Amino acid sequence: MVRAAALAAGFPNNTAASSVNRFCSSGLKATQDIANQISLGNIDCGIAIGAELMSAASPGPQPFHEEILKRSKDAADCMQPMGQTSENVGKDFDISRESQDRFAAESYQRAERAQKAGWFDDEIVPIATTVKDPKTGQE
């Protein structure tokens, strides 16, 4: 799927593309993979993209048979969505939902202040794009 998306976006057919499924950390893992490839000298630049569709996720068929997952609680737990995992961690470490929400709000506020203060100016690069309506082809 990612290969088709890259080609449809206009990348040449000799451009590499890969995907990773890490639930909510897919974008973070993609960024880490690109950074590692650049630091190793394997590529000069790369594009890391994270996309999630958790709101449309449904409890569909499991990729492993139930008997396999019964053999290990950890194996069964890793099949949970990240939203449920965070609830479990909060319960295990006695961290209330209210405390988590306060921390999240403070984290976003700090990030916003840091960006406005220019702390990320060397890391955030504007990219000009053209968006075409898929039905009309108009920009």
GROMACS .gro file of C-alpha atoms in nm:
model
  139
    1MET     CA    1   0.000   0.000   0.000
    2VAL     CA    2   0.277   0.248   0.087
    3ARG     CA    3   0.452   0.177  -0.243
    4ALA     CA    4   0.135   0.258  -0.437
    5ALA     CA    5   0.086   0.577  -0.234
    6ALA     CA    6   0.442   0.692  -0.304
    7LEU     CA    7   0.405   0.628  -0.677
    8ALA     CA    8   0.063   0.798  -0.686
    9ALA     CA    9   0.219   1.099  -0.509
   10GLY     CA   10   0.462   1.134  -0.797
   11PHE     CA   11   0.776   0.979  -0.653
   12PRO     CA   12   0.982   0.798  -0.919
   13ASN     CA   13   0.965   0.419  -0.927
   14ASN     CA   14   1.326   0.393  -0.804
   15THR     CA   15   1.228   0.558  -0.473
   16ALA     CA   16   1.223   0.324  -0.174
   17ALA     CA   17   0.916   0.309   0.050
   18SER     CA   18   0.838   0.109   0.361
   19SER     CA   19   0.571   0.091   0.626
   20VAL     CA   20   0.553  -0.002   0.992
   21ASN     CA   21   0.258  -0.079   1.218
   22ARG     CA   22   0.318   0.033   1.574
   23PHE     CA   23  -0.036   0.142   1.659
   24CYS     CA   24  -0.005   0.498   1.797
   25SER     CA   25   0.373   0.516   1.762
   26SER     CA   26   0.393   0.449   1.388
   27GLY     CA   27   0.488   0.810   1.311
   28LEU     CA   28   0.753   0.813   1.583
   29LYS     CA   29   0.899   0.484   1.454
   30ALA     CA   30   0.898   0.614   1.095
   31THR     CA   31   1.085   0.927   1.208
   32GLN     CA   32   1.337   0.716   1.399
   33ASP     CA   33   1.394   0.491   1.097
   34ILE     CA   34   1.460   0.790   0.868
   35ALA     CA   35   1.694   0.952   1.125
   36ASN     CA   36   1.887   0.626   1.159
   37GLN     CA   37   1.923   0.589   0.782
   38ILE     CA   38   2.050   0.948   0.750
   39SER     CA   39   2.296   0.908   1.041
   40LEU     CA   40   2.431   0.587   0.884
   41GLY     CA   41   2.486   0.766   0.554
   42ASN     CA   42   2.246   0.537   0.368
   43ILE     CA   43   2.025   0.826   0.254
   44ASP     CA   44   2.059   1.204   0.234
   45CYS     CA   45   1.700   1.285   0.318
   46GLY     CA   46   1.374   1.106   0.380
   47ILE     CA   47   1.008   1.160   0.451
   48ALA     CA   48   0.855   1.006   0.762
   49ILE     CA   49   0.478   0.996   0.785
   50GLY     CA   50   0.254   0.869   1.060
   51ALA     CA   51  -0.112   0.798   1.005
   52GLU     CA   52  -0.360   0.642   1.241
   53LEU     CA   53  -0.721   0.535   1.204
   54MET     CA   54  -0.802   0.434   1.559
   55SER     CA   55  -1.145   0.599   1.553
   56ALA     CA   56  -1.247   0.365   1.272
   57ALA     CA   57  -1.082   0.058   1.420
   58SER     CA   58  -1.308  -0.231   1.498
   59PRO     CA   59  -1.238  -0.545   1.692
   60GLY     CA   60  -1.188  -0.760   1.385
   61PRO     CA   61  -1.019  -1.096   1.354
   62GLN     CA   62  -0.698  -1.140   1.551
   63PRO     CA   63  -0.380  -1.211   1.350
   64PHE     CA   64  -0.303  -1.504   1.581
   65HIS     CA   65  -0.522  -1.793   1.685
   66GLU     CA   66  -0.670  -1.756   2.034
   67GLU     CA   67  -0.476  -2.062   2.157
   68ILE     CA   68  -0.146  -1.891   2.074
   69LEU     CA   69  -0.242  -1.576   2.261
   70LYS     CA   70  -0.355  -1.778   2.565
   71ARG     CA   71   0.002  -1.908   2.607
   72SER     CA   72   0.135  -1.566   2.706
   73LYS     CA   73  -0.040  -1.275   2.875
   74ASP     CA   74   0.223  -1.043   2.731
   75ALA     CA   75   0.150  -1.170   2.378
   76ALA     CA   76  -0.222  -1.110   2.429
   77ASP     CA   77  -0.162  -0.766   2.584
   78CYS     CA   78   0.048  -0.644   2.290
   79MET     CA   79  -0.254  -0.693   2.064
   80GLN     CA   80  -0.447  -0.424   2.255
   81PRO     CA   81  -0.492  -0.078   2.107
   82MET     CA   82  -0.269   0.190   2.259
   83GLY     CA   83  -0.570   0.364   2.413
   84GLN     CA   84  -0.641   0.059   2.626
   85THR     CA   85  -0.273   0.010   2.700
   86SER     CA   86  -0.247   0.362   2.842
   87GLU     CA   87  -0.548   0.295   3.066
   88ASN     CA   88  -0.382  -0.023   3.193
   89VAL     CA   89  -0.052   0.154   3.266
   90GLY     CA   90  -0.237   0.429   3.452
   91LYS     CA   91  -0.412   0.168   3.665
   92ASP     CA   92  -0.091  -0.031   3.728
   93PHE     CA   93   0.098   0.278   3.846
   94ASP     CA   94  -0.196   0.451   4.019
   95ILE     CA   95  -0.200   0.750   3.783
   96SER     CA   96  -0.547   0.902   3.755
   97ARG     CA   97  -0.708   1.003   3.425
   98GLU     CA   98  -0.729   1.361   3.562
   99SER     CA   99  -0.355   1.362   3.634
  100GLN     CA  100  -0.278   1.228   3.286
  101ASP     CA  101  -0.499   1.492   3.125
  102ARG     CA  102  -0.333   1.773   3.323
  103PHE     CA  103   0.011   1.646   3.221
  104ALA     CA  104  -0.093   1.621   2.856
  105ALA     CA  105  -0.235   1.976   2.855
  106GLU     CA  106   0.081   2.112   3.018
  107SER     CA  107   0.299   1.925   2.767
  108TYR     CA  108   0.110   2.077   2.471
  109GLN     CA  109   0.133   2.424   2.627
  110ARG     CA  110   0.509   2.386   2.676
  111ALA     CA  111   0.554   2.269   2.318
  112GLU     CA  112   0.351   2.563   2.188
  113ARG     CA  113   0.556   2.813   2.392
  114ALA     CA  114   0.882   2.653   2.276
  115GLN     CA  115   0.776   2.668   1.912
  116LYS     CA  116   0.668   3.033   1.942
  117ALA     CA  117   1.003   3.111   2.112
  118GLY     CA  118   1.186   2.966   1.810
  119TRP     CA  119   1.333   2.661   1.981
  120PHE     CA  120   1.231   2.437   1.689
  121ASP     CA  121   1.317   2.675   1.405
  122ASP     CA  122   1.600   2.450   1.284
  123GLU     CA  123   1.377   2.142   1.296
  124ILE     CA  124   1.051   2.257   1.139
  125VAL     CA  125   1.073   2.317   0.766
  126PRO     CA  126   0.777   2.452   0.572
  127ILE     CA  127   0.687   2.251   0.264
  128ALA     CA  128   0.476   2.396  -0.016
  129THR     CA  129   0.224   2.152  -0.157
  130THR     CA  130  -0.049   2.145  -0.414
  131VAL     CA  131  -0.369   1.963  -0.331
  132LYS     CA  132  -0.593   1.841  -0.612
  133ASP     CA  133  -0.955   1.746  -0.570
  134PRO     CA  134  -0.967   1.376  -0.665
  135LYS     CA  135  -1.306   1.416  -0.829
  136THR     CA  136  -1.250   1.735  -1.029
  137GLY     CA  137  -0.873   1.741  -1.061
  138GLN     CA  138  -0.877   2.110  -0.968
  139GLU     CA  139  -0.607   2.253  -0.743
   0.00000   0.00000   0.00000
